[in-house]
Coordinates of C-alpha atoms and ligand atoms in Angstrom, one line a residue:
M1 CA 64.8 -31.6 -203.9
K2 CA 61.7 -34.1 -203.3
V3 CA 60.5 -35.5 -206.1
L4 CA 56.9 -37.7 -206.4
V5 CA 57.6 -40.3 -209.4
L6 CA 54.5 -40.9 -210.4
G7 CA 54.9 -44.4 -212.6
G8 CA 58.6 -44.7 -210.4
A9 CA 58.2 -48.9 -210.7
G10 CA 59.0 -48.5 -214.6
Y11 CA 60.9 -48.3 -217.0
I12 CA 61.8 -45.2 -217.4
G13 CA 60.8 -43.5 -213.9
A14 CA 62.7 -46.0 -212.4
H15 CA 65.8 -44.9 -214.0
T16 CA 65.1 -41.6 -213.4
A17 CA 64.7 -41.9 -209.6
K18 CA 68.2 -43.7 -209.6
A19 CA 69.5 -40.8 -211.1
L20 CA 67.4 -38.2 -208.6
A21 CA 69.4 -40.1 -205.8
A22 CA 72.4 -40.6 -207.4
R23 CA 72.4 -36.8 -207.1
G24 CA 71.0 -36.6 -203.1
D25 CA 67.7 -36.3 -204.5
Q26 CA 64.4 -37.7 -202.7
P27 CA 62.9 -39.7 -205.0
I28 CA 58.9 -41.0 -203.4
V29 CA 57.7 -43.6 -206.0
V30 CA 54.0 -43.3 -206.9
D31 CA 53.1 -46.5 -208.6
N32 CA 49.7 -48.8 -208.6
L33 CA 51.9 -51.5 -210.1
S34 CA 49.3 -52.9 -212.8
S35 CA 53.0 -53.0 -215.0
G36 CA 55.9 -51.6 -212.8
R37 CA 57.7 -53.8 -210.9
R38 CA 58.0 -53.6 -207.1
D39 CA 62.0 -54.4 -207.0
F40 CA 62.4 -51.1 -209.5
V41 CA 62.1 -49.3 -206.5
R42 CA 65.0 -49.1 -204.4
W43 CA 66.3 -45.5 -203.9
G44 CA 62.7 -44.2 -201.9
P45 CA 59.6 -44.9 -200.2
L46 CA 57.0 -46.3 -202.2
V47 CA 53.4 -45.2 -202.1
Q48 CA 51.4 -48.0 -203.4
A49 CA 48.3 -46.4 -205.4
D50 CA 46.5 -45.3 -208.8
I51 CA 47.3 -41.6 -209.9
R52 CA 43.4 -41.6 -210.2
D53 CA 43.1 -42.0 -206.4
G54 CA 42.5 -38.3 -205.2
A55 CA 42.4 -38.8 -201.8
A56 CA 45.8 -41.0 -202.1
L57 CA 47.6 -38.4 -203.5
D58 CA 46.6 -36.0 -201.3
A59 CA 47.8 -37.9 -198.5
A60 CA 51.2 -38.4 -200.8
F61 CA 51.5 -35.0 -201.3
A62 CA 50.5 -34.2 -197.4
A63 CA 52.8 -36.8 -196.1
Y64 CA 56.1 -36.1 -198.5
K65 CA 55.5 -32.5 -199.0
P66 CA 57.0 -33.0 -202.3
D67 CA 58.9 -29.9 -204.3
A68 CA 57.8 -31.4 -207.6
V69 CA 56.1 -34.2 -209.5
M70 CA 57.5 -36.6 -212.2
H71 CA 54.7 -38.0 -214.5
F72 CA 55.6 -41.3 -215.9
A73 CA 52.2 -43.1 -215.1
A74 CA 50.5 -44.0 -217.7
S75 CA 49.0 -46.6 -220.8
I76 CA 52.1 -46.9 -223.1
E77 CA 51.0 -50.2 -225.2
V78 CA 49.9 -48.5 -228.5
S79 CA 47.9 -51.3 -229.6
I80 CA 46.1 -51.8 -226.7
G81 CA 45.0 -47.7 -227.1
E82 CA 43.8 -48.7 -230.7
R83 CA 41.7 -51.7 -229.0
E84 CA 40.5 -50.3 -225.2
P85 CA 40.9 -46.3 -225.8
L86 CA 38.5 -45.7 -223.1
A87 CA 40.6 -47.5 -220.5
F88 CA 43.8 -45.7 -222.1
W89 CA 42.0 -42.5 -222.1
D90 CA 41.0 -43.0 -218.8
N91 CA 44.5 -43.8 -217.1
N92 CA 45.9 -41.1 -219.6
L93 CA 43.9 -38.4 -219.5
A94 CA 41.9 -38.6 -216.4
G95 CA 44.7 -39.6 -214.3
S96 CA 46.4 -36.1 -215.0
I97 CA 44.1 -34.3 -214.7
S98 CA 43.4 -35.8 -211.0
V99 CA 47.4 -35.0 -210.5
L100 CA 46.8 -32.0 -211.2
G101 CA 44.4 -31.2 -208.8
A102 CA 46.3 -32.7 -205.9
M103 CA 48.9 -30.3 -207.1
Q104 CA 46.6 -27.6 -206.6
R105 CA 45.4 -28.8 -203.6
S106 CA 48.6 -29.4 -202.1
G107 CA 50.0 -25.9 -203.4
C108 CA 53.4 -28.1 -205.4
R109 CA 53.6 -26.2 -208.7
R110 CA 56.1 -28.0 -210.7
I111 CA 55.5 -30.6 -213.3
V112 CA 57.7 -32.7 -215.2
F113 CA 55.8 -34.8 -217.7
S114 CA 56.7 -37.9 -219.9
S115 CA 55.0 -37.2 -223.3
T116 CA 56.2 -38.4 -226.4
C117 CA 57.2 -37.9 -230.2
A118 CA 53.8 -39.2 -230.9
V119 CA 52.2 -36.3 -230.5
Y120 CA 54.1 -35.3 -234.0
G121 CA 52.2 -37.7 -236.0
E122 CA 53.6 -38.6 -239.6
P123 CA 56.2 -35.4 -239.5
E124 CA 56.1 -33.2 -242.2
R125 CA 59.5 -32.1 -241.6
L126 CA 62.8 -33.8 -240.6
P127 CA 63.9 -33.5 -238.0
L128 CA 61.1 -33.1 -235.8
C129 CA 61.4 -29.8 -234.4
E130 CA 58.6 -28.6 -231.0
R131 CA 57.0 -26.2 -233.1
H132 CA 56.2 -29.1 -235.6
V133 CA 52.1 -29.6 -235.7
R134 CA 50.9 -31.9 -233.3
K135 CA 48.5 -34.3 -235.0
P136 CA 49.1 -38.0 -233.7
I137 CA 47.3 -40.7 -235.7
N138 CA 47.1 -43.2 -232.8
T139 CA 45.0 -42.8 -229.5
Y140 CA 48.4 -43.1 -227.3
G141 CA 49.6 -40.2 -228.9
R142 CA 46.4 -38.4 -228.7
T143 CA 45.9 -38.9 -224.9
K144 CA 49.7 -37.6 -224.4
L145 CA 48.7 -34.5 -226.7
A146 CA 45.0 -33.8 -224.6
V147 CA 48.0 -33.6 -221.8
E148 CA 50.2 -31.3 -223.2
N149 CA 46.6 -29.3 -223.8
V150 CA 45.5 -29.3 -220.2
L151 CA 49.0 -28.1 -218.9
E152 CA 49.5 -25.4 -221.1
D153 CA 46.1 -24.3 -219.8
A154 CA 47.3 -24.6 -216.4
A155 CA 50.3 -23.0 -216.4
R156 CA 48.4 -19.8 -219.0
A157 CA 46.3 -19.4 -215.9
G158 CA 49.1 -19.1 -213.6
D159 CA 48.3 -22.6 -211.8
I160 CA 51.5 -24.4 -212.6
E161 CA 54.9 -24.4 -214.6
H162 CA 55.6 -27.7 -216.3
A163 CA 58.2 -29.5 -218.8
A164 CA 56.8 -31.3 -221.4
L165 CA 59.2 -33.9 -222.5
R166 CA 58.6 -36.0 -226.1
Y167 CA 60.9 -39.1 -225.9
F168 CA 61.6 -40.8 -229.2
N169 CA 63.0 -44.4 -228.7
A170 CA 63.4 -45.2 -225.2
S171 CA 66.0 -47.8 -225.2
G172 CA 69.0 -49.5 -223.3
A173 CA 69.1 -50.2 -219.1
S174 CA 71.1 -49.2 -216.3
P175 CA 75.2 -49.9 -217.2
D176 CA 75.4 -52.0 -214.1
G177 CA 73.0 -53.9 -214.9
D178 CA 70.3 -53.5 -212.1
I179 CA 67.3 -52.3 -213.8
G180 CA 65.9 -52.7 -217.0
E181 CA 63.5 -52.8 -219.9
E182 CA 60.4 -54.8 -219.0
H183 CA 57.2 -54.9 -220.8
E184 CA 54.2 -57.8 -221.2
P185 CA 53.8 -58.1 -223.8
E186 CA 57.1 -57.0 -225.1
T187 CA 56.5 -55.4 -228.6
H188 CA 59.9 -53.2 -228.7
L189 CA 62.1 -53.5 -231.3
I190 CA 65.9 -53.9 -229.0
P191 CA 64.7 -56.6 -227.0
N192 CA 62.9 -58.4 -229.5
A193 CA 66.1 -58.6 -231.3
L194 CA 68.0 -59.7 -228.7
K195 CA 65.1 -62.4 -227.6
A196 CA 65.5 -63.9 -230.9
A197 CA 69.2 -63.7 -231.1
A198 CA 69.1 -66.0 -227.8
G199 CA 67.4 -68.0 -229.4
L200 CA 63.8 -67.5 -227.5
G201 CA 60.7 -67.7 -229.1
G202 CA 61.5 -67.9 -232.8
P203 CA 62.6 -65.0 -235.4
M204 CA 61.9 -62.2 -235.2
Q205 CA 59.7 -60.2 -237.8
V206 CA 61.1 -57.2 -239.4
F207 CA 58.4 -55.1 -240.1
G208 CA 58.4 -53.3 -244.0
S209 CA 61.5 -53.8 -246.0
D210 CA 60.1 -51.0 -248.8
Y211 CA 60.3 -48.0 -246.7
A212 CA 62.1 -44.6 -249.2
T213 CA 65.1 -45.2 -246.7
R214 CA 68.9 -46.0 -246.8
D215 CA 68.2 -49.7 -246.6
G216 CA 64.1 -50.1 -247.3
S217 CA 63.6 -50.4 -243.0
C218 CA 62.0 -47.4 -240.9
V219 CA 64.6 -45.0 -239.1
R220 CA 64.3 -44.4 -235.3
D221 CA 66.2 -42.0 -233.3
F222 CA 67.2 -44.3 -230.4
I223 CA 68.3 -42.5 -226.9
H224 CA 69.7 -44.4 -224.2
V225 CA 67.5 -44.5 -220.4
D226 CA 69.7 -42.8 -218.5
D227 CA 70.1 -40.0 -221.2
L228 CA 66.6 -39.4 -220.9
A229 CA 67.2 -39.7 -217.1
A230 CA 69.9 -37.2 -217.5
G231 CA 67.0 -35.2 -219.3
H232 CA 64.6 -35.0 -216.8
L233 CA 67.2 -33.8 -214.0
R234 CA 68.3 -31.0 -216.4
A235 CA 63.9 -30.0 -217.0
L236 CA 63.7 -30.0 -213.1
D237 CA 66.6 -27.9 -212.7
R238 CA 65.3 -25.3 -215.2
L239 CA 61.8 -25.2 -213.7
A240 CA 63.3 -24.7 -210.4
G241 CA 65.8 -22.1 -211.4
R242 CA 64.0 -20.5 -213.9
G243 CA 60.5 -21.6 -214.4
G244 CA 58.3 -21.1 -216.8
S245 CA 57.3 -23.7 -219.2
F246 CA 58.0 -25.5 -222.1
A247 CA 58.0 -28.8 -224.4
C248 CA 61.4 -30.0 -225.2
N249 CA 62.4 -33.1 -227.7
L250 CA 64.9 -35.6 -225.9
G251 CA 66.2 -37.4 -228.6
T252 CA 69.8 -37.5 -230.4
G253 CA 69.3 -36.1 -233.4
Q254 CA 70.4 -39.2 -235.2
G255 CA 68.4 -41.6 -237.1
V256 CA 68.9 -45.3 -237.3
T257 CA 67.1 -48.1 -239.6
V258 CA 66.0 -51.0 -238.2
M259 CA 68.3 -53.3 -240.0
E260 CA 71.0 -51.4 -238.6
V261 CA 69.9 -52.0 -235.1
L262 CA 69.8 -55.8 -235.7
D263 CA 73.3 -55.2 -236.9
A264 CA 74.5 -53.8 -233.7
V265 CA 72.6 -56.7 -231.8
E266 CA 74.7 -59.4 -234.1
T267 CA 77.6 -57.7 -232.7
V268 CA 76.9 -57.6 -229.3
V269 CA 75.5 -61.1 -228.8
G270 CA 77.8 -62.5 -231.3
R271 CA 75.0 -64.3 -233.3
P272 CA 72.9 -64.1 -235.9
V273 CA 69.5 -62.6 -235.1
P274 CA 66.6 -65.2 -237.2
R275 CA 64.4 -62.4 -238.7
V276 CA 61.4 -62.6 -241.1
M277 CA 60.9 -59.8 -243.2
S278 CA 57.1 -58.7 -242.9
G279 CA 54.4 -56.3 -243.8
R280 CA 54.6 -52.7 -242.6
R281 CA 53.1 -52.2 -239.4
P282 CA 50.1 -49.9 -238.9
G283 CA 50.6 -46.4 -237.5
D284 CA 54.4 -46.7 -238.2
A285 CA 56.1 -43.6 -240.0
P286 CA 59.0 -44.0 -242.5
E287 CA 61.3 -41.6 -240.0
L288 CA 61.4 -40.0 -237.2
Y289 CA 64.1 -38.1 -235.3
A290 CA 64.3 -35.8 -233.3
D291 CA 65.5 -31.9 -233.7
T292 CA 67.9 -31.3 -230.5
R293 CA 68.5 -27.8 -230.6
F294 CA 66.1 -26.5 -228.1
A295 CA 67.4 -29.1 -225.0
R296 CA 70.8 -28.7 -226.2
D297 CA 70.3 -24.2 -226.0
E298 CA 68.0 -24.3 -223.4
L299 CA 68.6 -27.4 -221.0
G300 CA 72.2 -27.7 -221.6
F301 CA 71.0 -31.2 -222.8
A302 CA 73.6 -33.8 -224.7
P303 CA 73.1 -37.7 -224.9
A304 CA 76.2 -39.5 -223.8
R305 CA 76.0 -43.1 -223.6
S306 CA 73.5 -43.0 -226.9
N307 CA 75.4 -44.5 -229.2
I308 CA 73.4 -47.4 -231.2
E309 CA 75.6 -50.6 -229.5
Q310 CA 76.4 -49.1 -226.5
I311 CA 72.4 -48.7 -225.9
V312 CA 72.5 -52.6 -226.8
E313 CA 75.5 -53.6 -225.0
D314 CA 73.3 -52.2 -222.3
A315 CA 70.5 -53.8 -222.4
W316 CA 71.8 -57.3 -223.5
R317 CA 74.0 -56.9 -220.0
Y318 CA 70.3 -56.7 -218.3
H319 CA 68.7 -59.1 -220.4
G320 CA 71.4 -61.6 -221.5
P321 CA 71.9 -63.9 -218.2
R322 CA 68.0 -64.5 -217.7
W323 CA 67.3 -64.9 -221.7
R324 CA 70.4 -67.0 -222.1
S325 CA 69.9 -69.7 -219.6
A326 CA 66.3 -69.4 -220.8
A327 CA 67.0 -70.5 -223.9
A328 CA 69.7 -73.3 -222.7
A329 CA 66.2 -75.1 -220.7
Ligands
UDP401 N1 60.0 -53.7 -235.1 C1 60.3 -54.4 -236.0 N2 59.9 -55.9 -235.0 C2 59.9 -55.8 -234.2 C3 59.3 -54.8 -233.3 C4 59.6 -53.3 -233.7 O1 60.6 -54.5 -237.4 O2 59.6 -56.7 -233.3 C5 60.6 -52.0 -236.3 C6 58.6 -50.4 -236.0 O3 58.4 -51.5 -236.6 C7 60.0 -49.6 -236.1 C8 60.7 -49.9 -235.3 O4 61.4 -51.1 -234.8 O5 60.0 -49.2 -237.5 C9 61.4 -49.1 -233.8 O6 59.6 -49.7 -233.2 P1 59.8 -49.9 -231.5 O7 57.8 -50.7 -231.1 O8 61.0 -50.6 -230.7 O9 58.9 -48.4 -231.0 P2 58.4 -47.2 -232.0 O10 59.4 -46.4 -232.8 O11 56.7 -47.5 -232.8 O12 57.6 -46.2 -230.6

């Protein structure tokens, strides 16, 4: 299949482009490189364009005639969304509507959309199942929910068939160490803990140690980025085969605490993680983990590399060489 990978120079998009190419599909990356990296585009051509540029999308659809779209292009940093909501809505919602318009003009009907467990908001029941009420508590989650709503309307009207994949905590890096997680600023737990263990930038902050969890820290569901990529291929195959539209969690179903992640980092790096205990971070739910039954039963999906030590080991293989030498300098 030829697949237009929007945001394919970013973390999850690049891993999915690699996975598509590895099985013989053809990824064509569309990315404005605002946060994506040129050197992460290695498995097919790059169209450097913004998804809000309808004419540029029309040209890409005309040139490559893709069988499907995978849509990773979005603003994702939660705190920036709170500070600059209009820019977030423009990129995430207006951008996605622009993509759907270009699909309609070109006749391309299949789309796999990067959604998030943030669409659920505060869990009323755990594990979080796809039918859980969607009441996001931040701008980021609300923009993603809005796109899900647009996709559902377009699907009902018969315009598209789509998968909305609700990621839990994407983490890890490609096992061969060639691509990994690069965010600026970096706010995520595992890279921050690895950095602190490497001796870069001082102690990390642990946001909250008084939650009603087994050790007082938050519980999250960490899924290896290669498992996420594999989930995308399953979703694509399901759209190409049976068709229809669906939402699906991509997680492991296993909750891991922040403290357990720090233990894994210490084991893998062989050094302590300097830390300070801080207050709760606004907007953090105490516990989030996925109900994985739909992914398993409907997509035949099971994570293969999402053990927390494996995730940390792969992330460290990617970051370690650079951060060790930066800390030594
Ligand atoms: N966290 C932390 N220190 C950090 C970054 C994150 O204690 O430097 C905690 C955060 O409060 C949350 C968990 O780690 O409970 C995962 O946060 P992350 O930002 O990686 O992902 P999120 O769950 O917010 O998508």
